[in-house]
Amino acid sequence: MASSATSRILALGLALLFAAGLAAAQNVASVVTDAFFNSIKSQDSGCEGKNFYTRSAFLNAANAYPGFAHGGSETQGKREIAAFFANVAHETGRLCYISEINKSNSYCDPNNRQWPCVSGKKYYGRGPLQISWNYNYGPAGKSIGFDGLGNPDKVAQDPTISFKTALWFWMNNVHGVMPQGFGATIRAINGALECNGKNPGAVSSRVNYYKQYCRQLGVDPGSNLTC
Ligand SMILES: *[C@@H]1O[C@H](CO)[C@@H](O)[C@H](O)[C@H]1NC(C)=O
């Protein structure tokens, strides 16, 4: 009796967990509609990312990060989606660029012994948030399941892995500062080069995308938008 009651409670718990996970995934998909995703994409025919960055690759990647756009109110969830795509739009020219234009820099920090650079490989920006540096490619690859240090080009070849690197970076560096306002997301992504008057053009580009996407999603952008 006791064990069957226990297993019934366990089964109920599992079903609730599963339902919550499903609801979370469906929630992102219901906000990031085809229309919303397509409005982000540049319609420029010269875009290398035109057929690479797809909504389904984004949703596949988002399924692996159930905390993304969750954990707070519906308003906070929509703001996080707007903030993610605002930074993505700025970094990639509205999902146009897959890899950084200037490929001469290798973005290798030789002092980082934990994630040593592989000879001949370059860790310049790739993907929706232009992940760069050996100390990001290494742990992102380990967490997602590809050889980030030995095969950084994977981020420019597999669209789901590409979105996963962006969400990996987001969940580890940006998600936690969302309640402080959009300006804190800029600081977390590129603060040293943009905040405190260092690059007001870049900051206003990110903020303008954010306000526009909040408008499209019908949510107030909140305060503290700049940095
Ligand atoms: C590319 O980056 C390198 C290293 O920062 C720089 O010296 C070079 O001028 C850049 N090339 C272009 C075309 O911007």
PDB file of C-alpha atoms and ligand atoms in Angstrom:
ATOM      1  CA  MET A   1       0.000   0.000   0.000  1.00  0.00           C
ATOM      2  CA  ALA A   2       2.592   2.475   1.146  1.00  0.00           C
ATOM      3  CA  SER A   3       4.826   1.789  -1.827  1.00  0.00           C
ATOM      4  CA  SER A   4       1.972   2.057  -4.321  1.00  0.00           C
ATOM      5  CA  ALA A   5       0.869   5.354  -2.762  1.00  0.00           C
ATOM      6  CA  THR A   6       4.460   6.550  -2.945  1.00  0.00           C
ATOM      7  CA  SER A   7       4.772   5.575  -6.575  1.00  0.00           C
ATOM      8  CA  ARG A   8       1.463   7.276  -7.382  1.00  0.00           C
ATOM      9  CA  ILE A   9       2.729  10.486  -5.762  1.00  0.00           C
ATOM     10  CA  LEU A  10       6.007  10.098  -7.652  1.00  0.00           C
ATOM     11  CA  ALA A  11       4.170   9.598 -10.949  1.00  0.00           C
ATOM     12  CA  LEU A  12       2.019  12.652 -10.267  1.00  0.00           C
ATOM     13  CA  GLY A  13       5.128  14.685  -9.432  1.00  0.00           C
ATOM     14  CA  LEU A  14       6.835  13.575 -12.650  1.00  0.00           C
ATOM     15  CA  ALA A  15       3.729  14.377 -14.692  1.00  0.00           C
ATOM     16  CA  LEU A  16       3.576  17.867 -13.168  1.00  0.00           C
ATOM     17  CA  LEU A  17       7.286  18.442 -13.819  1.00  0.00           C
ATOM     18  CA  PHE A  18       6.863  17.279 -17.409  1.00  0.00           C
ATOM     19  CA  ALA A  19       3.798  19.509 -17.866  1.00  0.00           C
ATOM     20  CA  ALA A  20       5.710  22.481 -16.441  1.00  0.00           C
ATOM     21  CA  GLY A  21       8.623  21.840 -18.820  1.00  0.00           C
ATOM     22  CA  LEU A  22       6.269  21.523 -21.763  1.00  0.00           C
ATOM     23  CA  ALA A  23       4.407  24.693 -20.773  1.00  0.00           C
ATOM     24  CA  ALA A  24       7.746  26.522 -20.510  1.00  0.00           C
ATOM     25  CA  ALA A  25       8.801  25.404 -23.988  1.00  0.00           C
ATOM     26  CA  GLN A  26       5.403  26.199 -25.492  1.00  0.00           C
ATOM     27  CA  ASN A  27       5.478  29.590 -23.832  1.00  0.00           C
ATOM     28  CA  VAL A  28       8.644  30.678 -25.674  1.00  0.00           C
ATOM     29  CA  ALA A  29       7.265  29.320 -28.965  1.00  0.00           C
ATOM     30  CA  SER A  30       4.000  31.204 -28.479  1.00  0.00           C
ATOM     31  CA  VAL A  31       5.876  34.500 -27.980  1.00  0.00           C
ATOM     32  CA  VAL A  32       8.533  33.925 -30.651  1.00  0.00           C
ATOM     33  CA  THR A  33       6.043  33.359 -33.466  1.00  0.00           C
ATOM     34  CA  ASP A  34       6.974  33.011 -37.130  1.00  0.00           C
ATOM     35  CA  ALA A  35       5.922  36.629 -37.620  1.00  0.00           C
ATOM     36  CA  PHE A  36       8.099  37.865 -34.737  1.00  0.00           C
ATOM     37  CA  PHE A  37      11.123  35.815 -35.842  1.00  0.00           C
ATOM     38  CA  ASN A  38      10.776  36.942 -39.454  1.00  0.00           C
ATOM     39  CA  SER A  39      10.500  40.583 -38.398  1.00  0.00           C
ATOM     40  CA  ILE A  40      13.951  40.294 -36.805  1.00  0.00           C
ATOM     41  CA  LYS A  41      15.616  38.812 -39.878  1.00  0.00           C
ATOM     42  CA  SER A  42      17.122  41.205 -42.358  1.00  0.00           C
ATOM     43  CA  GLN A  43      15.547  40.760 -45.785  1.00  0.00           C
ATOM     44  CA  ASP A  44      18.818  41.759 -47.469  1.00  0.00           C
ATOM     45  CA  SER A  45      19.529  39.111 -50.117  1.00  0.00           C
ATOM     46  CA  GLY A  46      23.266  39.312 -49.398  1.00  0.00           C
ATOM     47  CA  CYS A  47      22.866  37.971 -45.847  1.00  0.00           C
ATOM     48  CA  GLU A  48      25.014  34.919 -45.153  1.00  0.00           C
ATOM     49  CA  GLY A  49      22.701  34.039 -42.239  1.00  0.00           C
ATOM     50  CA  LYS A  50      19.493  34.228 -44.260  1.00  0.00           C
ATOM     51  CA  ASN A  51      18.953  30.455 -44.501  1.00  0.00           C
ATOM     52  CA  PHE A  52      21.076  29.560 -41.457  1.00  0.00           C
ATOM     53  CA  TYR A  53      19.276  31.189 -38.533  1.00  0.00           C
ATOM     54  CA  THR A  54      15.832  29.579 -38.403  1.00  0.00           C
ATOM     55  CA  ARG A  55      13.038  29.797 -35.840  1.00  0.00           C
ATOM     56  CA  SER A  56      13.041  26.022 -35.424  1.00  0.00           C
ATOM     57  CA  ALA A  57      16.792  25.991 -34.669  1.00  0.00           C
ATOM     58  CA  PHE A  58      16.147  28.699 -32.054  1.00  0.00           C
ATOM     59  CA  LEU A  59      13.263  26.736 -30.486  1.00  0.00           C
ATOM     60  CA  ASN A  60      15.295  23.486 -30.483  1.00  0.00           C
ATOM     61  CA  ALA A  61      18.072  25.331 -28.650  1.00  0.00           C
ATOM     62  CA  ALA A  62      15.661  27.057 -26.243  1.00  0.00           C
ATOM     63  CA  ASN A  63      14.259  23.640 -25.224  1.00  0.00           C
ATOM     64  CA  ALA A  64      17.676  22.891 -23.706  1.00  0.00           C
ATOM     65  CA  TYR A  65      17.489  26.039 -21.529  1.00  0.00           C
ATOM     66  CA  PRO A  66      14.141  25.853 -19.674  1.00  0.00           C
ATOM     67  CA  GLY A  67      15.160  28.758 -17.419  1.00  0.00           C
ATOM     68  CA  PHE A  68      15.352  31.137 -20.387  1.00  0.00           C
ATOM     69  CA  ALA A  69      12.495  33.676 -20.194  1.00  0.00           C
ATOM     70  CA  HIS A  70      11.113  31.872 -17.142  1.00  0.00           C
ATOM     71  CA  GLY A  71      11.317  32.179 -13.407  1.00  0.00           C
ATOM     72  CA  GLY A  72       9.524  35.517 -13.148  1.00  0.00           C
ATOM     73  CA  SER A  73       6.302  37.080 -14.351  1.00  0.00           C
ATOM     74  CA  GLU A  74       4.977  36.895 -17.916  1.00  0.00           C
ATOM     75  CA  THR A  75       6.126  40.523 -18.349  1.00  0.00           C
ATOM     76  CA  GLN A  76       9.665  39.597 -17.275  1.00  0.00           C
ATOM     77  CA  GLY A  77       9.634  36.615 -19.644  1.00  0.00           C
ATOM     78  CA  LYS A  78       8.640  38.764 -22.613  1.00  0.00           C
ATOM     79  CA  ARG A  79      11.223  41.412 -21.688  1.00  0.00           C
ATOM     80  CA  GLU A  80      13.902  38.712 -21.608  1.00  0.00           C
ATOM     81  CA  ILE A  81      12.927  37.486 -25.076  1.00  0.00           C
ATOM     82  CA  ALA A  82      12.956  41.082 -26.378  1.00  0.00           C
ATOM     83  CA  ALA A  83      16.337  41.703 -24.701  1.00  0.00           C
ATOM     84  CA  PHE A  84      17.871  38.513 -26.105  1.00  0.00           C
ATOM     85  CA  PHE A  85      16.821  39.265 -29.680  1.00  0.00           C
ATOM     86  CA  ALA A  86      17.739  42.971 -29.360  1.00  0.00           C
ATOM     87  CA  ASN A  87      21.321  42.035 -28.501  1.00  0.00           C
ATOM     88  CA  VAL A  88      21.300  39.332 -31.202  1.00  0.00           C
ATOM     89  CA  ALA A  89      20.003  41.824 -33.795  1.00  0.00           C
ATOM     90  CA  HIS A  90      22.764  44.281 -32.888  1.00  0.00           C
ATOM     91  CA  GLU A  91      25.522  41.638 -32.851  1.00  0.00           C
ATOM     92  CA  THR A  92      24.559  40.083 -36.193  1.00  0.00           C
ATOM     93  CA  GLY A  93      22.945  42.922 -38.153  1.00  0.00           C
ATOM     94  CA  ARG A  94      19.510  41.315 -37.686  1.00  0.00           C
ATOM     95  CA  LEU A  95      20.667  37.707 -38.084  1.00  0.00           C
ATOM     96  CA  CYS A  96      22.715  38.543 -41.164  1.00  0.00           C
ATOM     97  CA  TYR A  97      26.253  37.663 -40.023  1.00  0.00           C
ATOM     98  CA  ILE A  98      27.233  34.152 -38.955  1.00  0.00           C
ATOM     99  CA  SER A  99      30.945  34.854 -38.376  1.00  0.00           C
ATOM    100  CA  GLU A 100      32.790  38.051 -37.477  1.00  0.00           C
ATOM    101  CA  ILE A 101      33.737  39.979 -40.610  1.00  0.00           C
ATOM    102  CA  ASN A 102      37.351  40.547 -39.612  1.00  0.00           C
ATOM    103  CA  LYS A 103      38.866  37.091 -39.102  1.00  0.00           C
ATOM    104  CA  SER A 104      42.442  38.190 -38.466  1.00  0.00           C
ATOM    105  CA  ASN A 105      42.163  38.201 -34.662  1.00  0.00           C
ATOM    106  CA  SER A 106      42.423  34.791 -32.972  1.00  0.00           C
ATOM    107  CA  TYR A 107      40.888  35.891 -29.627  1.00  0.00           C
ATOM    108  CA  CYS A 108      43.187  33.524 -27.766  1.00  0.00           C
ATOM    109  CA  ASP A 109      43.998  34.293 -24.137  1.00  0.00           C
ATOM    110  CA  PRO A 110      47.223  32.260 -23.692  1.00  0.00           C
ATOM    111  CA  ASN A 111      47.127  32.775 -19.923  1.00  0.00           C
ATOM    112  CA  ASN A 112      43.964  30.729 -19.639  1.00  0.00           C
ATOM    113  CA  ARG A 113      45.317  27.246 -18.874  1.00  0.00           C
ATOM    114  CA  GLN A 114      41.920  25.703 -18.244  1.00  0.00           C
ATOM    115  CA  TRP A 115      40.781  26.241 -21.847  1.00  0.00           C
ATOM    116  CA  PRO A 116      43.984  26.162 -23.922  1.00  0.00           C
ATOM    117  CA  CYS A 117      43.806  27.380 -27.521  1.00  0.00           C
ATOM    118  CA  VAL A 118      44.331  24.775 -30.223  1.00  0.00           C
ATOM    119  CA  SER A 119      47.042  25.726 -32.672  1.00  0.00           C
ATOM    120  CA  GLY A 120      45.645  27.169 -35.903  1.00  0.00           C
ATOM    121  CA  LYS A 121      42.142  27.716 -34.492  1.00  0.00           C
ATOM    122  CA  LYS A 122      40.602  31.162 -34.104  1.00  0.00           C
ATOM    123  CA  TYR A 123      37.982  32.106 -31.565  1.00  0.00           C
ATOM    124  CA  TYR A 124      36.493  35.173 -33.263  1.00  0.00           C
ATOM    125  CA  GLY A 125      32.786  35.934 -33.003  1.00  0.00           C
ATOM    126  CA  ARG A 126      30.366  33.329 -34.344  1.00  0.00           C
ATOM    127  CA  GLY A 127      26.639  32.810 -33.989  1.00  0.00           C
ATOM    128  CA  PRO A 128      23.703  34.909 -32.711  1.00  0.00           C
ATOM    129  CA  LEU A 129      25.662  36.529 -29.854  1.00  0.00           C
ATOM    130  CA  GLN A 130      29.039  36.275 -31.595  1.00  0.00           C
ATOM    131  CA  ILE A 131      30.594  34.131 -28.879  1.00  0.00           C
ATOM    132  CA  SER A 132      34.367  34.752 -28.801  1.00  0.00           C
ATOM    133  CA  TRP A 133      37.573  33.839 -26.908  1.00  0.00           C
ATOM    134  CA  ASN A 134      38.918  30.388 -25.989  1.00  0.00           C
ATOM    135  CA  TYR A 135      37.568  30.812 -22.440  1.00  0.00           C
ATOM    136  CA  ASN A 136      34.020  30.916 -23.851  1.00  0.00           C
ATOM    137  CA  TYR A 137      34.320  28.382 -26.704  1.00  0.00           C
ATOM    138  CA  GLY A 138      35.846  25.798 -24.340  1.00  0.00           C
ATOM    139  CA  PRO A 139      33.155  25.712 -21.628  1.00  0.00           C
ATOM    140  CA  ALA A 140      30.306  26.320 -24.112  1.00  0.00           C
ATOM    141  CA  GLY A 141      31.399  23.282 -26.129  1.00  0.00           C
ATOM    142  CA  LYS A 142      31.781  21.163 -23.038  1.00  0.00           C
ATOM    143  CA  SER A 143      28.314  22.100 -21.801  1.00  0.00           C
ATOM    144  CA  ILE A 144      26.562  21.772 -25.183  1.00  0.00           C
ATOM    145  CA  GLY A 145      28.448  18.690 -26.397  1.00  0.00           C
ATOM    146  CA  PHE A 146      30.899  19.689 -29.127  1.00  0.00           C
ATOM    147  CA  ASP A 147      34.629  20.371 -29.289  1.00  0.00           C
ATOM    148  CA  GLY A 148      34.578  24.157 -28.875  1.00  0.00           C
ATOM    149  CA  LEU A 149      38.367  24.546 -28.740  1.00  0.00           C
ATOM    150  CA  GLY A 150      39.241  22.066 -31.518  1.00  0.00           C
ATOM    151  CA  ASN A 151      36.309  22.832 -33.802  1.00  0.00           C
ATOM    152  CA  PRO A 152      35.049  26.395 -33.228  1.00  0.00           C
ATOM    153  CA  ASP A 153      33.692  26.466 -36.809  1.00  0.00           C
ATOM    154  CA  LYS A 154      30.904  24.137 -35.676  1.00  0.00           C
ATOM    155  CA  VAL A 155      29.191  27.288 -34.304  1.00  0.00           C
ATOM    156  CA  ALA A 156      29.043  28.633 -37.863  1.00  0.00           C
ATOM    157  CA  GLN A 157      27.875  25.328 -39.367  1.00  0.00           C
ATOM    158  CA  ASP A 158      25.147  23.912 -37.114  1.00  0.00           C
ATOM    159  CA  PRO A 159      22.301  26.389 -36.487  1.00  0.00           C
ATOM    160  CA  THR A 160      20.979  24.639 -33.351  1.00  0.00           C
ATOM    161  CA  ILE A 161      24.470  24.523 -31.794  1.00  0.00           C
ATOM    162  CA  SER A 162      24.895  28.151 -32.850  1.00  0.00           C
ATOM    163  CA  PHE A 163      21.740  29.244 -30.970  1.00  0.00           C
ATOM    164  CA  LYS A 164      22.776  27.027 -28.050  1.00  0.00           C
ATOM    165  CA  THR A 165      26.089  28.914 -27.700  1.00  0.00           C
ATOM    166  CA  ALA A 166      24.142  32.197 -27.559  1.00  0.00           C
ATOM    167  CA  LEU A 167      21.736  30.819 -24.942  1.00  0.00           C
ATOM    168  CA  TRP A 168      24.611  29.236 -22.995  1.00  0.00           C
ATOM    169  CA  PHE A 169      26.303  32.650 -22.824  1.00  0.00           C
ATOM    170  CA  TRP A 170      23.002  34.339 -21.994  1.00  0.00           C
ATOM    171  CA  MET A 171      22.083  31.962 -19.153  1.00  0.00           C
ATOM    172  CA  ASN A 172      25.582  32.136 -17.639  1.00  0.00           C
ATOM    173  CA  ASN A 173      26.218  35.872 -17.964  1.00  0.00           C
ATOM    174  CA  VAL A 174      23.046  37.811 -18.718  1.00  0.00           C
ATOM    175  CA  HIS A 175      19.872  36.060 -17.464  1.00  0.00           C
ATOM    176  CA  GLY A 176      20.664  36.907 -13.827  1.00  0.00           C
ATOM    177  CA  VAL A 177      20.930  40.663 -14.438  1.00  0.00           C
ATOM    178  CA  MET A 178      17.635  40.977 -16.364  1.00  0.00           C
ATOM    179  CA  PRO A 179      15.750  42.316 -13.303  1.00  0.00           C
ATOM    180  CA  GLN A 180      18.181  45.302 -13.237  1.00  0.00           C
ATOM    181  CA  GLY A 181      16.920  46.515 -16.609  1.00  0.00           C
ATOM    182  CA  PHE A 182      18.058  46.257 -20.238  1.00  0.00           C
ATOM    183  CA  GLY A 183      21.167  48.404 -19.639  1.00  0.00           C
ATOM    184  CA  ALA A 184      22.602  45.655 -17.435  1.00  0.00           C
ATOM    185  CA  THR A 185      22.383  43.174 -20.339  1.00  0.00           C
ATOM    186  CA  ILE A 186      24.570  45.486 -22.452  1.00  0.00           C
ATOM    187  CA  ARG A 187      27.047  45.768 -19.586  1.00  0.00           C
ATOM    188  CA  ALA A 188      27.156  41.971 -19.265  1.00  0.00           C
ATOM    189  CA  ILE A 189      27.719  41.414 -22.994  1.00  0.00           C
ATOM    190  CA  ASN A 190      30.065  44.232 -24.020  1.00  0.00           C
ATOM    191  CA  GLY A 191      30.141  46.734 -21.168  1.00  0.00           C
ATOM    192  CA  ALA A 192      33.893  47.373 -21.184  1.00  0.00           C
ATOM    193  CA  LEU A 193      33.757  48.581 -24.803  1.00  0.00           C
ATOM    194  CA  GLU A 194      30.362  50.320 -24.825  1.00  0.00           C
ATOM    195  CA  CYS A 195      29.121  51.517 -21.401  1.00  0.00           C
ATOM    196  CA  ASN A 196      30.046  54.768 -19.616  1.00  0.00           C
ATOM    197  CA  GLY A 197      30.134  56.714 -22.870  1.00  0.00           C
ATOM    198  CA  LYS A 198      32.641  54.441 -24.643  1.00  0.00           C
ATOM    199  CA  ASN A 199      30.326  53.652 -27.580  1.00  0.00           C
ATOM    200  CA  PRO A 200      26.989  55.476 -27.352  1.00  0.00           C
ATOM    201  CA  GLY A 201      26.080  54.481 -30.929  1.00  0.00           C
ATOM    202  CA  ALA A 202      26.246  50.777 -30.113  1.00  0.00           C
ATOM    203  CA  VAL A 203      24.277  51.274 -26.896  1.00  0.00           C
ATOM    204  CA  SER A 204      21.486  53.178 -28.647  1.00  0.00           C
ATOM    205  CA  SER A 205      21.372  50.567 -31.420  1.00  0.00           C
ATOM    206  CA  ARG A 206      20.754  47.833 -28.812  1.00  0.00           C
ATOM    207  CA  VAL A 207      18.219  49.975 -26.903  1.00  0.00           C
ATOM    208  CA  ASN A 208      16.278  50.850 -30.065  1.00  0.00           C
ATOM    209  CA  TYR A 209      15.955  47.188 -31.017  1.00  0.00           C
ATOM    210  CA  TYR A 210      14.853  46.393 -27.448  1.00  0.00           C
ATOM    211  CA  LYS A 211      12.134  49.073 -27.417  1.00  0.00           C
ATOM    212  CA  GLN A 212      10.920  47.953 -30.838  1.00  0.00           C
ATOM    213  CA  TYR A 213      10.691  44.268 -29.840  1.00  0.00           C
ATOM    214  CA  CYS A 214       8.945  45.154 -26.548  1.00  0.00           C
ATOM    215  CA  ARG A 215       6.416  47.118 -28.579  1.00  0.00           C
ATOM    216  CA  GLN A 216       5.872  44.142 -30.905  1.00  0.00           C
ATOM    217  CA  LEU A 217       5.401  41.798 -27.927  1.00  0.00           C
ATOM    218  CA  GLY A 218       3.063  44.259 -26.211  1.00  0.00           C
ATOM    219  CA  VAL A 219       5.183  44.658 -23.079  1.00  0.00           C
ATOM    220  CA  ASP A 220       6.494  47.733 -21.252  1.00  0.00           C
ATOM    221  CA  PRO A 221      10.332  47.908 -21.600  1.00  0.00           C
ATOM    222  CA  GLY A 222      10.869  48.839 -17.928  1.00  0.00           C
ATOM    223  CA  SER A 223      13.507  51.283 -16.661  1.00  0.00           C
ATOM    224  CA  ASN A 224      17.339  51.538 -16.684  1.00  0.00           C
ATOM    225  CA  LEU A 225      17.620  50.865 -20.407  1.00  0.00           C
ATOM    226  CA  THR A 226      21.110  52.313 -20.993  1.00  0.00           C
ATOM    227  CA  CYS A 227      24.509  51.802 -19.375  1.00  0.00           C
TER     228      CYS A 227
HETATM  229  C1  LIG B   1      41.216  43.438 -38.495  1.00  0.00           C
HETATM  230  O1  LIG B   1      41.697  43.327 -37.174  1.00  0.00           O
HETATM  231  C2  LIG B   1      43.082  43.536 -37.075  1.00  0.00           C
HETATM  232  C3  LIG B   1      43.507  43.200 -35.651  1.00  0.00           C
HETATM  233  O2  LIG B   1      42.732  43.892 -34.700  1.00  0.00           O
HETATM  234  C4  LIG B   1      43.413  44.952 -37.488  1.00  0.00           C
HETATM  235  O3  LIG B   1      44.812  45.185 -37.385  1.00  0.00           O
HETATM  236  C5  LIG B   1      42.955  45.169 -38.930  1.00  0.00           C
HETATM  237  O4  LIG B   1      43.121  46.518 -39.264  1.00  0.00           O
HETATM  238  C6  LIG B   1      41.488  44.791 -39.076  1.00  0.00           C
HETATM  239  N1  LIG B   1      41.122  44.820 -40.486  1.00  0.00           N
HETATM  240  C7  LIG B   1      40.097  45.509 -40.944  1.00  0.00           C
HETATM  241  C8  LIG B   1      39.839  45.394 -42.402  1.00  0.00           C
HETATM  242  O5  LIG B   1      39.393  46.176 -40.231  1.00  0.00           O
END
